[in-house]
Short mmCIF file of C-alpha atoms in Angstrom, two decimals:
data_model
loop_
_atom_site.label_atom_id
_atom_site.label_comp_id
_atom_site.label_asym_id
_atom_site.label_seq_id
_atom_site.Cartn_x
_atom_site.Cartn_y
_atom_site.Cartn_z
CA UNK A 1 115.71 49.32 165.50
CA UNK A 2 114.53 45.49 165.59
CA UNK A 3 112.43 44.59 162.88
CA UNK A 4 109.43 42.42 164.24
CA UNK A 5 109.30 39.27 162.83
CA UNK A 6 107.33 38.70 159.75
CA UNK A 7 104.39 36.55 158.87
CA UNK A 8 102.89 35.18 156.22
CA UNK A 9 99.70 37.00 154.64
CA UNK A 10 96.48 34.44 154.38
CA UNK A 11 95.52 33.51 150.80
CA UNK A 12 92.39 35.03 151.57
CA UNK A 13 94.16 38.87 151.86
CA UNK A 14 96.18 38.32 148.34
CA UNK A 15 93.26 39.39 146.06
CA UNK A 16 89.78 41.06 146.17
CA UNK A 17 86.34 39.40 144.79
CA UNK A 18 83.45 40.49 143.83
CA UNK A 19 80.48 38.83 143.93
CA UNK A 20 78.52 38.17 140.95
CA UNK A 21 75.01 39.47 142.54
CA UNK A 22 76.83 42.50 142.85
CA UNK A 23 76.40 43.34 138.82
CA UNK A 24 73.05 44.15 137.32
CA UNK A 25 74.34 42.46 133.40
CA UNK A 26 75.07 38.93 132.71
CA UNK A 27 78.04 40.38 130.10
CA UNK A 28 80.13 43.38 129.71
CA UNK A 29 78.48 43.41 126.28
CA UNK A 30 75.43 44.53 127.56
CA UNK A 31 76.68 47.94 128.47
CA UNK A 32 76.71 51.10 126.86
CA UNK A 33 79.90 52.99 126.30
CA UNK A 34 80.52 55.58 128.71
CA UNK A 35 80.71 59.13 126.75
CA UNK A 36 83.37 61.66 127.12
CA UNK A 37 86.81 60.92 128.80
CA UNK A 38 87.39 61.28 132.42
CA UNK A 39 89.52 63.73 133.96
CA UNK A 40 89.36 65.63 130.41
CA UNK A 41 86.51 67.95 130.91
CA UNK A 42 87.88 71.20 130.04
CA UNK A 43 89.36 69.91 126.78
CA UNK A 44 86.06 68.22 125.90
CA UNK A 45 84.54 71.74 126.23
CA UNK A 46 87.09 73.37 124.12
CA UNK A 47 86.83 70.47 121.35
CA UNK A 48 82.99 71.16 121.43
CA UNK A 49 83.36 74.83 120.63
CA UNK A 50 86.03 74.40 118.28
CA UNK A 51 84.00 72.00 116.22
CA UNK A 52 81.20 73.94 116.41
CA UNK A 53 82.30 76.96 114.51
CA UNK A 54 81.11 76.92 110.66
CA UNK A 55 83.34 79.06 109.12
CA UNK A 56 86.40 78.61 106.47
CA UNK A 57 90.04 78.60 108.10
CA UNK A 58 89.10 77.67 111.98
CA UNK A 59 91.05 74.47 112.59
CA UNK A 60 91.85 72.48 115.71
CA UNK A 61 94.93 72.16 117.52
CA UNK A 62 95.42 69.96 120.48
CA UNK A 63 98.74 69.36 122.51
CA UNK A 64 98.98 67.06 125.30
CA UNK A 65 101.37 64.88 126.57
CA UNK A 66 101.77 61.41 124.61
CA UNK A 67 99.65 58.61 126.36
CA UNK A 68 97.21 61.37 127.33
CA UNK A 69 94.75 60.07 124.89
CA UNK A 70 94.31 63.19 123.10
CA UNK A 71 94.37 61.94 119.69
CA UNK A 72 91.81 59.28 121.08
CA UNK A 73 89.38 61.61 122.02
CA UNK A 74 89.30 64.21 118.90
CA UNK A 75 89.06 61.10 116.80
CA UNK A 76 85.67 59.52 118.76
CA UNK A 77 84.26 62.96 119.15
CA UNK A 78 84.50 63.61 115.24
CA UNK A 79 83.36 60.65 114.31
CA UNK A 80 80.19 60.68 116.58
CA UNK A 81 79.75 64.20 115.33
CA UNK A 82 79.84 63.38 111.78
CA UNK A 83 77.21 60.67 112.10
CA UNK A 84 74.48 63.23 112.18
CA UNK A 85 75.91 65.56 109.26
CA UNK A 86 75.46 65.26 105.81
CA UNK A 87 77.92 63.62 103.85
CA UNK A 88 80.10 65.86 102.17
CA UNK A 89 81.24 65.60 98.56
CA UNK A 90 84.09 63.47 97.20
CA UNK A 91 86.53 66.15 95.31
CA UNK A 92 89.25 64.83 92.76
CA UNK A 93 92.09 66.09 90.52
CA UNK A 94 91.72 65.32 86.70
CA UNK A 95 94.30 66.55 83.95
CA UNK A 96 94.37 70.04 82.72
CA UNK A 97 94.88 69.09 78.81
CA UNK A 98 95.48 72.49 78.40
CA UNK A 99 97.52 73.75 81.06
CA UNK A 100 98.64 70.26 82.60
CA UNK A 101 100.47 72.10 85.53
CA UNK A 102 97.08 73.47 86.46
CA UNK A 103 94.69 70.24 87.21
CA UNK A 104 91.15 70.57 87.44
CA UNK A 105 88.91 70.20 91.18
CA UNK A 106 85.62 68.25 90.49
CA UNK A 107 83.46 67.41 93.27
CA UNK A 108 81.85 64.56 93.00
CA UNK A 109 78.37 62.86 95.15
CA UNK A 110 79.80 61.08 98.32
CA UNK A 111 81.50 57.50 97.29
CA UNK A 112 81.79 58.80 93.83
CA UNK A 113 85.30 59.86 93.91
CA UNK A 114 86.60 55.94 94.43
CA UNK A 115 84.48 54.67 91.73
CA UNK A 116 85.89 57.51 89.26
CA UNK A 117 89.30 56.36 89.85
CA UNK A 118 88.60 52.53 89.95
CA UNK A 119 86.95 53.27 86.45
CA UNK A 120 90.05 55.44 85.05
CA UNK A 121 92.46 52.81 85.64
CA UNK A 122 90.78 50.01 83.96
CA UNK A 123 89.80 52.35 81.20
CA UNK A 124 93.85 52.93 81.04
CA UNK A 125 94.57 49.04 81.28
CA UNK A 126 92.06 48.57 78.06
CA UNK A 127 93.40 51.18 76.21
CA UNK A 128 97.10 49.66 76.90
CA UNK A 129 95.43 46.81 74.69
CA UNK A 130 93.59 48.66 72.50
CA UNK A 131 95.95 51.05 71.20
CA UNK A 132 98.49 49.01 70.29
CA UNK A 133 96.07 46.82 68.21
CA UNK A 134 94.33 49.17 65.91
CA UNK A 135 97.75 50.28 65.19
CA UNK A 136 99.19 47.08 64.65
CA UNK A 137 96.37 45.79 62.23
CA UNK A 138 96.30 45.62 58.72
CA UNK A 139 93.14 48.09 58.33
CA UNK A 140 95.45 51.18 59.92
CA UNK A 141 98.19 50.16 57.70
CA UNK A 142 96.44 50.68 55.10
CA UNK A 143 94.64 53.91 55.73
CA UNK A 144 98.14 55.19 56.44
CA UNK A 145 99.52 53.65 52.95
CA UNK A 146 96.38 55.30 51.08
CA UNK A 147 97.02 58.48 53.13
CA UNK A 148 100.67 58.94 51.80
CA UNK A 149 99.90 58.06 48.57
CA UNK A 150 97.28 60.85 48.44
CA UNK A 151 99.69 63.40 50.07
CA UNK A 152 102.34 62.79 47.38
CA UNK A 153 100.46 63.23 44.70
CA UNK A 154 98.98 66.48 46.38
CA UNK A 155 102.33 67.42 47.47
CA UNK A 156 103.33 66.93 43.67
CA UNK A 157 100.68 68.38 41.93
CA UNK A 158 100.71 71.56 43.83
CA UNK A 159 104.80 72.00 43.99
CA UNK A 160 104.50 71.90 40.25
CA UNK A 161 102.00 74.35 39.79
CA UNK A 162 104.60 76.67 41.64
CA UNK A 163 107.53 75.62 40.22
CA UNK A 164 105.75 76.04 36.36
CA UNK A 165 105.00 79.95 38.28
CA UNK A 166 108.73 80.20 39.20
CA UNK A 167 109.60 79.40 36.02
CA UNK A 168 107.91 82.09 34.69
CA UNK A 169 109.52 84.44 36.33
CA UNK A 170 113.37 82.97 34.88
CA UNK A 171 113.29 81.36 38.52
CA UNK A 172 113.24 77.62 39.35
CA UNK A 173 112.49 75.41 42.64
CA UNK A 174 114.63 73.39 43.97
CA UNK A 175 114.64 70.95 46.08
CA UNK A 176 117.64 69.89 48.21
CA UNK A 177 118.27 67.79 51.20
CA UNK A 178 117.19 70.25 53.97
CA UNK A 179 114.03 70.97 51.60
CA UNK A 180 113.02 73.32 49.12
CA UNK A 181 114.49 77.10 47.92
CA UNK A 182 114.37 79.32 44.75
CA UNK A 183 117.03 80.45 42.42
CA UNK A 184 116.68 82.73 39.51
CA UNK A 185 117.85 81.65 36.16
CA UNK A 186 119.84 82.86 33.13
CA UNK A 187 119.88 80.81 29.94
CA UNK A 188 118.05 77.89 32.18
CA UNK A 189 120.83 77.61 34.57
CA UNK A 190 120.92 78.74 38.44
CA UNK A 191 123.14 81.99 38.20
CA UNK A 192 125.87 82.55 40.65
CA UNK A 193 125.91 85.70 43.09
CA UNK A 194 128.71 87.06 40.98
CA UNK A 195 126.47 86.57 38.39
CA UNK A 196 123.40 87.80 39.44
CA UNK A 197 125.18 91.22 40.57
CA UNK A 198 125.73 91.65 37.01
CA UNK A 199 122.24 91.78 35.34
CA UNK A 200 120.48 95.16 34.25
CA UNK A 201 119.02 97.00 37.07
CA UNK A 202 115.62 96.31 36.16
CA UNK A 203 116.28 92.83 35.57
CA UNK A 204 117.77 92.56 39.22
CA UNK A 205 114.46 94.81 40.65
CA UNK A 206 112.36 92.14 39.04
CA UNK A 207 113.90 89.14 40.25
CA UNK A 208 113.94 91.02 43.92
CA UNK A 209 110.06 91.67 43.57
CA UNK A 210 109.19 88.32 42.27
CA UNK A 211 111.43 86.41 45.32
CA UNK A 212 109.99 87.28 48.31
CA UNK A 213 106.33 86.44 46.86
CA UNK A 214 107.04 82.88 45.45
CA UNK A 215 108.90 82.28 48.70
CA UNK A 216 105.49 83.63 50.74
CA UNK A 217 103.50 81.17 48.08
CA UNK A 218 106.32 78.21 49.10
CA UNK A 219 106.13 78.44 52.74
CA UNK A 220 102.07 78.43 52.61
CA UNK A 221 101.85 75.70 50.76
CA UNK A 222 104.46 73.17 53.21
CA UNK A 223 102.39 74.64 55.67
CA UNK A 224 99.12 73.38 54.49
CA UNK A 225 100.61 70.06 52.69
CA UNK A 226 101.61 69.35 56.10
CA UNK A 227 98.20 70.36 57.99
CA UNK A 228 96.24 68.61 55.92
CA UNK A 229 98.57 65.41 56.53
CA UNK A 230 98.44 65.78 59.94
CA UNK A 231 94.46 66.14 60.18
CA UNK A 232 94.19 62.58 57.68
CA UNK A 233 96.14 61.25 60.46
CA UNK A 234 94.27 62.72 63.03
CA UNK A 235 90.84 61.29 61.91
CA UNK A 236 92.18 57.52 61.31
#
């Protein structure tokens, strides 16, 4: 089949014009955005309804095609809608102190939530400073000096008012390298096992009464020698 012979189009037929008197605006920024989306009716619908319900554990779930604007659409819908609600509360996580794998849900006045955690991290930065100083000055120092010196003499005072009570019993305090334990005594020296299996029965029923009681009385008093250290240092 011939092909009839082909002409050239007229510049006149290569694009389409409007005329200006045709538009009512002088710029395109003069117009109002056009709501909804075209073509998307019944999913504007649905996203209406959706929205609409007020009630814990309703979500929304769109599918769509990529390119089909549907991500678009929730987003200027939700946004418009949430211009004429309240704003809600901010709601953070702060340390659980006492349970740390638990942390604690505050909620907060709208905006608040940002200006908590701007104010927690300098508050950190300065006490990255701070810290460091007060322990690094001479006034800490010497808190911690008077402290120790007030401990030991404590410490000695009352570990001699138990080992003058051992002693009355023919048993003595000792202290060694992994701390303190009791021995009873014979002739002022610590008795062997051998030893001690040979005293008189009531000497032996004695020594096994008196034992267990200055051992109660030694294990009290490391426990509160070391509390009340611990609360001096606590209160520096």
């Amino acid at each position: 089949m011939p092909i009839p012979d082909m002409k050239p189009l007229p510049p006149e037929l290569m694009c389409r014009r409007c005329p200006p008197g045709a538009f009512n605006f002088s710029t395109t920024a003069e117009l109002v955005d056009q709501a909804g989306f075209v073509g998307q009716r019944r999913a504007q619908v649905s996203l209406e309804f959706g929205a609409g319900i007020r009630r814990d554990g309703y979500n929304l779930f769109v599918m769509g095609p990529s390119g089909s604007g549907k991500h678009a659409m929730v987003s200027e819908y939700l946004r418009s809608r949430a211009t004429g609600e309240p704003r809600p509360g901010d709601w953070v996580y702060v340390n659980n102190f006492s349970q740390s794998y638990k942390p604690l849900a505050i909620e907060l006045p709208a905006g608040r939530g940002s200006a908590l955690a701007g104010d927690m991290a300098r508050l950190v930065a300065d006490l990255r400073i701070a810290i460091p100083a007060i322990f690094e000055s001479d006034e800490y120092r010497s808190r911690g000096e008077q402290i120790d010196a007030e401990f030991s003499d404590r410490h000695e005072k009352a570990f001699s008012a138990l080992a003058a009570e051992a002693a009355s019993h023919t048993v003595t305090l000792l202290r060694t390298p992994n701390g303190f334990s009791l021995a009873p005594l014979k002739d002022g020296e610590v008795i062997s096992a051998e030893d001690y299996e040979k005293l008189p029965r009531e000497e032996r029923q004695r020594l096994e009464t008196a034992l267990p009681l200055l051992q109660q009385k030694l294990e009290k008093l490391i426990r509160t020698s070391m509390q009340w250290r611990k609360e001096r240092m606590e209160k520096m």
